[in-house]
Structure formats: structure tokens, C-alpha cells
Short mmCIF file of C-alpha atoms in Angstrom, two decimals:
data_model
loop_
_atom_site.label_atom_id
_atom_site.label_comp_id
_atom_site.label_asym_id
_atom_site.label_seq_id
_atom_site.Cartn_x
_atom_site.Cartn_y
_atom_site.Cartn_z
CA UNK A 6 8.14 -14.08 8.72
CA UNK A 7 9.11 -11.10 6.48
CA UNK A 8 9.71 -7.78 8.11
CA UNK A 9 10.75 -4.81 6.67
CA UNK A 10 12.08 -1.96 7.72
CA UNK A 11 12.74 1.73 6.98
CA UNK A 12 15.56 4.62 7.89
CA UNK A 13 14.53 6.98 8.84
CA UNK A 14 11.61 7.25 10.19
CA UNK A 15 12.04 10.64 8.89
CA UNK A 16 13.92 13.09 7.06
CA UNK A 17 14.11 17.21 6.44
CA UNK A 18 16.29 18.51 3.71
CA UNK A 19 16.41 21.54 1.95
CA UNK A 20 15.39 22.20 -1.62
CA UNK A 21 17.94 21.04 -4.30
CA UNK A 22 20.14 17.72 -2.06
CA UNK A 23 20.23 14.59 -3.34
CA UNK A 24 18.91 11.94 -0.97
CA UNK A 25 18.84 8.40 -0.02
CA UNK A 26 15.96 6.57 1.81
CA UNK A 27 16.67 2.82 3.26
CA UNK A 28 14.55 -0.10 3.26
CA UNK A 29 15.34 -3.67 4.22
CA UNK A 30 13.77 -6.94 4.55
CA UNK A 31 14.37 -9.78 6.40
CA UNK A 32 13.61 -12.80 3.86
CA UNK A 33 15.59 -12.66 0.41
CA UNK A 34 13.07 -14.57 -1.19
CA UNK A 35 10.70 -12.30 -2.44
CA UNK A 36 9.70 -12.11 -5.94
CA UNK A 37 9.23 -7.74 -6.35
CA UNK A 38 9.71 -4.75 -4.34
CA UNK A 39 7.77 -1.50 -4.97
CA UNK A 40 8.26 2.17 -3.46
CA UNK A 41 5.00 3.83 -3.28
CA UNK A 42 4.51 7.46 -2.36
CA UNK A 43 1.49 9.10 0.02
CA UNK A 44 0.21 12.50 0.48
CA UNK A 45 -1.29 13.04 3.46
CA UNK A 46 -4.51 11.49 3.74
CA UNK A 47 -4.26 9.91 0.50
CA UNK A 48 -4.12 6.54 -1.63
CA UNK A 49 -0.20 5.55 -2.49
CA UNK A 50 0.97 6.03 -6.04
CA UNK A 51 3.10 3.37 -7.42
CA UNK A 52 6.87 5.18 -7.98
CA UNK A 53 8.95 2.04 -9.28
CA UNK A 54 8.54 -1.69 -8.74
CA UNK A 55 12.09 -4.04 -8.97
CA UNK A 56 11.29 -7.77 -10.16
CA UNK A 57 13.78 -9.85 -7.76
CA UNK A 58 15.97 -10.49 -10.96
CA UNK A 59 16.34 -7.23 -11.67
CA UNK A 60 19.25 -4.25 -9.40
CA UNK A 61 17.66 -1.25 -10.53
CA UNK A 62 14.91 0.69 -11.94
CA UNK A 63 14.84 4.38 -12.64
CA UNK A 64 11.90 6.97 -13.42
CA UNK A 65 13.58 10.64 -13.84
CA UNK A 66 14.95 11.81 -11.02
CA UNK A 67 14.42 8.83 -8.90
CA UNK A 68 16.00 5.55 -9.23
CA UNK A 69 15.58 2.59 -7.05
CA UNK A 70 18.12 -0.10 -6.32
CA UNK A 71 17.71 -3.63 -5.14
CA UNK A 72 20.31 -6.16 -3.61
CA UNK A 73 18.04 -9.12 -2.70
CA UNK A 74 21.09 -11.38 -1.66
CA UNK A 75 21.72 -9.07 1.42
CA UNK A 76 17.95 -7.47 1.61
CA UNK A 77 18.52 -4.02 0.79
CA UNK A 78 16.93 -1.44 -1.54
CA UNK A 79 17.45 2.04 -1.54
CA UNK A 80 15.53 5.11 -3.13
CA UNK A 81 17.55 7.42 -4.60
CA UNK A 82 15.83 11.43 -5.19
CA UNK A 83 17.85 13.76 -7.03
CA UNK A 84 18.11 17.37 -6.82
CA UNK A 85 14.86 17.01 -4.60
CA UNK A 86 11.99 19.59 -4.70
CA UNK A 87 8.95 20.64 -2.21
CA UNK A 88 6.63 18.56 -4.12
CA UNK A 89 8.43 15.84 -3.28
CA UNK A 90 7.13 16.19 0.28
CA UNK A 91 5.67 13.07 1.01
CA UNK A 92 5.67 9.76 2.95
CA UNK A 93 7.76 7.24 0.76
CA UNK A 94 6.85 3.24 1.37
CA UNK A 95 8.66 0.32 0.34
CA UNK A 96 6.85 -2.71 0.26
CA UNK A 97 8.05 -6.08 -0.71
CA UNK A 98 6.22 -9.36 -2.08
CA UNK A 99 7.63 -12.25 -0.92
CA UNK A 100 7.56 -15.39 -3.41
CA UNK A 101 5.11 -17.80 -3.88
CA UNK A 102 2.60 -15.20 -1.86
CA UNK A 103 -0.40 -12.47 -2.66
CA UNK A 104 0.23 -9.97 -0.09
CA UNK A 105 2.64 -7.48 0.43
CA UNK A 106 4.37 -6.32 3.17
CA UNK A 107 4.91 -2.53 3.95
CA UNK A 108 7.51 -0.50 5.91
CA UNK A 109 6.18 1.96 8.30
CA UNK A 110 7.50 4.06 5.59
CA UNK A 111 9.94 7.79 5.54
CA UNK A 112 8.18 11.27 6.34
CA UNK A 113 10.18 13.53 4.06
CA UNK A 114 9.94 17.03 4.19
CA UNK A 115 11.82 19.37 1.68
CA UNK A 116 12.43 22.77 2.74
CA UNK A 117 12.05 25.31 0.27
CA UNK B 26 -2.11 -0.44 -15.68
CA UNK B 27 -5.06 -0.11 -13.72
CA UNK B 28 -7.16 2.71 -12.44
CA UNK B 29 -9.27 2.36 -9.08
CA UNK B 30 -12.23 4.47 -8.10
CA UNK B 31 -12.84 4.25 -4.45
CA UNK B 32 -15.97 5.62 -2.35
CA UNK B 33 -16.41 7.32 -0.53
CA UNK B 34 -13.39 9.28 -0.13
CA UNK B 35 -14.50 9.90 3.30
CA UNK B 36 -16.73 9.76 5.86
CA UNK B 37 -17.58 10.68 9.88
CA UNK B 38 -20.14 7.95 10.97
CA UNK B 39 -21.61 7.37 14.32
CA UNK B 40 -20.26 4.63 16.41
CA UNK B 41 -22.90 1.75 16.21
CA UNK B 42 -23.43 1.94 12.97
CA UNK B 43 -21.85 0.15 9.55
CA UNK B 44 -20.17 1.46 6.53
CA UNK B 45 -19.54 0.03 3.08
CA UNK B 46 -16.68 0.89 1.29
CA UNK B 47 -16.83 0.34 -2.76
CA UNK B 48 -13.63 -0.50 -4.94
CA UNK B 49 -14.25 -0.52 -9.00
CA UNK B 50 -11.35 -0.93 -11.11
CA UNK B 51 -11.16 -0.79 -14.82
CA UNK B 52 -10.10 -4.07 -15.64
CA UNK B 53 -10.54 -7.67 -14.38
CA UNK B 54 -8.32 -8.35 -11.82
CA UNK B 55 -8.04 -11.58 -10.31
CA UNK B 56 -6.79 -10.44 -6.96
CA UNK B 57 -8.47 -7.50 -5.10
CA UNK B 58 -7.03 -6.92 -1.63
CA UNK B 59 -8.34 -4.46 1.34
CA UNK B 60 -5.84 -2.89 3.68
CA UNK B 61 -6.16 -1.13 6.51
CA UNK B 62 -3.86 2.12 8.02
CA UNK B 63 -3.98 3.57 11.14
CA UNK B 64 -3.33 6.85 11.73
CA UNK B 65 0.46 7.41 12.01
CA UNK B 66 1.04 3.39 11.38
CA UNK B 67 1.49 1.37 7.54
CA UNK B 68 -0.77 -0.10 5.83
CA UNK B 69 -2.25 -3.39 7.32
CA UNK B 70 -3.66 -6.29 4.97
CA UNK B 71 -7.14 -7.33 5.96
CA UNK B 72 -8.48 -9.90 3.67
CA UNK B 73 -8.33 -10.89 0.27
CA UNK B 74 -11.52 -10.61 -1.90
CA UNK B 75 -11.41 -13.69 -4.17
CA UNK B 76 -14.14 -13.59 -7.37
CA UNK B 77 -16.26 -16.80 -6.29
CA UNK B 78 -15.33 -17.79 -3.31
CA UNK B 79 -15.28 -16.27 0.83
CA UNK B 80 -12.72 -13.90 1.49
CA UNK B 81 -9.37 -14.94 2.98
CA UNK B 82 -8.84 -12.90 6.05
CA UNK B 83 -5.49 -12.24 7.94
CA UNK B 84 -4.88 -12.89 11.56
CA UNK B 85 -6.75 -10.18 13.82
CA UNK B 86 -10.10 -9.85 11.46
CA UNK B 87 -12.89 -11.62 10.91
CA UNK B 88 -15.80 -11.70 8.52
CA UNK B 89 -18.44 -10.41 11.15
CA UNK B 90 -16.62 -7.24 11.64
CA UNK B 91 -15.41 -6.95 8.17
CA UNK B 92 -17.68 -8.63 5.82
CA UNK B 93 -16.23 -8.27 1.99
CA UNK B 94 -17.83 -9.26 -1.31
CA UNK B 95 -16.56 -9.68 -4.63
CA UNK B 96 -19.63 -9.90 -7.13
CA UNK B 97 -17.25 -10.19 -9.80
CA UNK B 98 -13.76 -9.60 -11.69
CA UNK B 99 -13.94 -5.28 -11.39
CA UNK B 100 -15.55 -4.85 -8.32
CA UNK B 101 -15.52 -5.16 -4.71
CA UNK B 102 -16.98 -4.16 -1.11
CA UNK B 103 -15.71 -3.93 2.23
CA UNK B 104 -18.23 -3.12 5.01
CA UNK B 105 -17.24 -1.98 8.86
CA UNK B 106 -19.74 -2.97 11.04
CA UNK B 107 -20.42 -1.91 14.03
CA UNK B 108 -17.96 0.78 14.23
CA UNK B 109 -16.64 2.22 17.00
CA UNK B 110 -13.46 5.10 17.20
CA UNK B 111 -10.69 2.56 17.03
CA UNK B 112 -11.74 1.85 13.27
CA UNK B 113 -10.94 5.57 12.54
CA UNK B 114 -8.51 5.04 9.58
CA UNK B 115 -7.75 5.03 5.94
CA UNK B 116 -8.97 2.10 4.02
CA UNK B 117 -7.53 1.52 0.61
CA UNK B 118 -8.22 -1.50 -1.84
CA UNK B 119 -6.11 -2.39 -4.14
CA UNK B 120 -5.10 -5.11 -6.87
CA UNK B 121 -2.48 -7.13 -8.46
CA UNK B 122 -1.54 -9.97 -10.75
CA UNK B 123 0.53 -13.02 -10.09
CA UNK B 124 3.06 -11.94 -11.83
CA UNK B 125 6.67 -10.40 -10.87
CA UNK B 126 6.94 -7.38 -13.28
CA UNK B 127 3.46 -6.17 -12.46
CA UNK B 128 2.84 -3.30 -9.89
CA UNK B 129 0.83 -3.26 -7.62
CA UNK B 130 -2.20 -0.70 -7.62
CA UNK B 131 -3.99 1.24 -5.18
CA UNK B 132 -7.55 3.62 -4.95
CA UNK B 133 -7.52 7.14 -3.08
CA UNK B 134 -8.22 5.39 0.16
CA UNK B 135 -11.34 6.30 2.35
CA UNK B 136 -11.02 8.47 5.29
CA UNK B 137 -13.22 7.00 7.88
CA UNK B 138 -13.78 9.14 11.06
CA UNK B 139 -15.89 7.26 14.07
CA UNK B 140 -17.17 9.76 16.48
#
């Protein structure tokens, strides 16, 4: 059964740092893997998806890795800013399946 | 890409009574899919809205609670019946293709509140 997971659980920086959030799934076999983000309250907005052929994706100052053999992706925000405040959500689609699975996802909180 | 208009955007219903939750996207989709998230916790797949045919529901729901229809290829319903406080959360439909480049898509979720 997939599972994935996300570190941390949260995360405080101040304006301007570079940072790295961590998702991983259990089951390599998965055919994409997307990083949404969610205001509070809110629907998620898509960020980047990664097809399970491809190692990275980028979309200005975020870029998104992938490393299916060992189930890893990471999310990479540069020079971060306090609209970036959000919860981030990775969320992976396991082959030959509909559904996707989500994290429980990073709280990040950029301090001006 | 495709846009998704969700409503309502929320609601505070008594407990007792049912709400139905509309999804219309702009484009036919083959797969619609409602989720469920609790406050605090991820999002939680309910059921699968298939054009055609019954819903396919996950382990832990069941059509009486969660009836769904799917009229056709750009729209879909959810309904909670019965409601009572534990279904306080954010719904969200959302769609996707069978294929592996293609993202996923979401609507703005509806806040329910179950006093």
C-alpha cells in the first residue's frame, strides 16, 4: 500500500533562505508526482507535476526533483518570500491507478 | 488545463440535515474524483464519480451517506446526508486524465461547518 510521507511537519524561516521540503513514498511504481500548494481554507493549486520518467521540473523559483528508484522528491523554494506562506502537499499517483495519494503535507511560514 | 467552479464555497448547516455540493469544470473530463479533509489532516479520497455508471467508493464511505452523481462529462454532485459535526471539513472535487504528464486539478473546496 503506498504511503507517503512529509518532513517536516512544519517549517519557519525568515524572508530571503532558500529551502528544502521532503516527501517520500513507499512504492516506486508510481506513474507522476505533483506538489500542490493550500492557503488556509482553500482548494490546492497545482505547483509542478514530475512524470515518473522524468528527475526534475522547475517553475521560477521553485524546482522539484524526483528519484523514483529510492522514493524521494524534494521541493526546492528559492530566495523564499511571505507569500509563500502556505501548506505545501506532495501527492503521488501510483501506476496503473486513478487516485492519488497525499502527504499530510509542510506548514511553512516565512517571516518577514 | 482545466478550471473548476465549486459551490458553495461554504456553508454552516444544522446537524440532521443534507447538503449538496456542485463541481462544474470546463471541459469533459473522464475522471471526476471527491476528496475529503479534515481539519488539520490531508486530503482523503471518497469516491470516484464515473459518467454512466455508480460511483466507486473507497473503504470507510458509502453511497447512503455520500450519494454522488455524475449527469455527464463536466459536471458532478456530492451530497452529505444526514450530517452531523464530525463531517465539518473541506470538500474539494477534482479531475484528471489517464495520462502521466497531465496534472491533476482541483476546485476552491467547500467549507462545511455542522453545528
Amino acid at each position: 500500500k503506498q504511503e507517503v510521507t512529509q518532513i517536516p511537519a512544519a517549517l519557519s524561516v525568515p524572508e530571503g533562505e532558500n529551502l528544502v521540503l521532503n516527501c517520500s513514498f513507499t512504492d516506486s511504481a508510481i506513474y507522476n508526482l505533483q506538489w500542490f500548494r493550500q492557503d488556509p481554507g482553500k482548494g490546492l493549486t497545482s505547483l509542478l507535476l514530475i512524470q515518473s520518467s522524468q528527475r526534475e521540473q522547475t517553475s521560477g523559483r521553485l524546482n522539484a526533483s524526483l528519484d523514483k528508484s529510492s522514493g524521494r522528491s524534494t521541493l526546492y523554494i528559492a530566495a523564499s518570500q511571505p507569500g509563500d506562506s502556505a501548506t505545501y502537499l506532495c501527492a503521488v499517483r501510483p501506476d496503473r491507478d486513478d487516485k492519488i495519494i497525499f502527504g499530510k503535507g509542510t506548514r511553512l511560514h516565512i517571516l518577514p | 488545463s482545466a478550471v473548476i467552479s465549486q459551490k458553495p464555497s461554504r456553508d454552516i448547516c444544522q446537524r440532521g440535515t443534507s447538503l449538496t455540493i456542485q463541481c462544474q469544470v470546463d471541459s469533459q473530463v473522464t475522471m471526476m474524483f471527491w476528496y475529503r479533509q479534515q481539519p488539520g489532516q490531508s486530503l482523503t479520497l471518497i469516491a470516484t464519480a464515473n459518467q454512466g455508471s455508480e460511483a466507486t467508493y473507497e473503504s470507510g464511505f458509502v453511497i447512503d451517506k455520500f450519494p454522488i452523481s455524475r449527469p455527464n462529462l463536466t459536471f458532478s454532485t456530492l451530497t452529505v446526508s444526514n450530517m452531523s459535526p464530525e463531517d465539518s471539513s473541506i470538500y474539494l472535487c477534482s479531475v484528471n486524465e489517464d495520462r502521466a504528464d497531465t496534472e491533476a486539478f482541483f476546485g476552491q473546496g467547500t467549507r462545511l461547518t455542522v453545528v
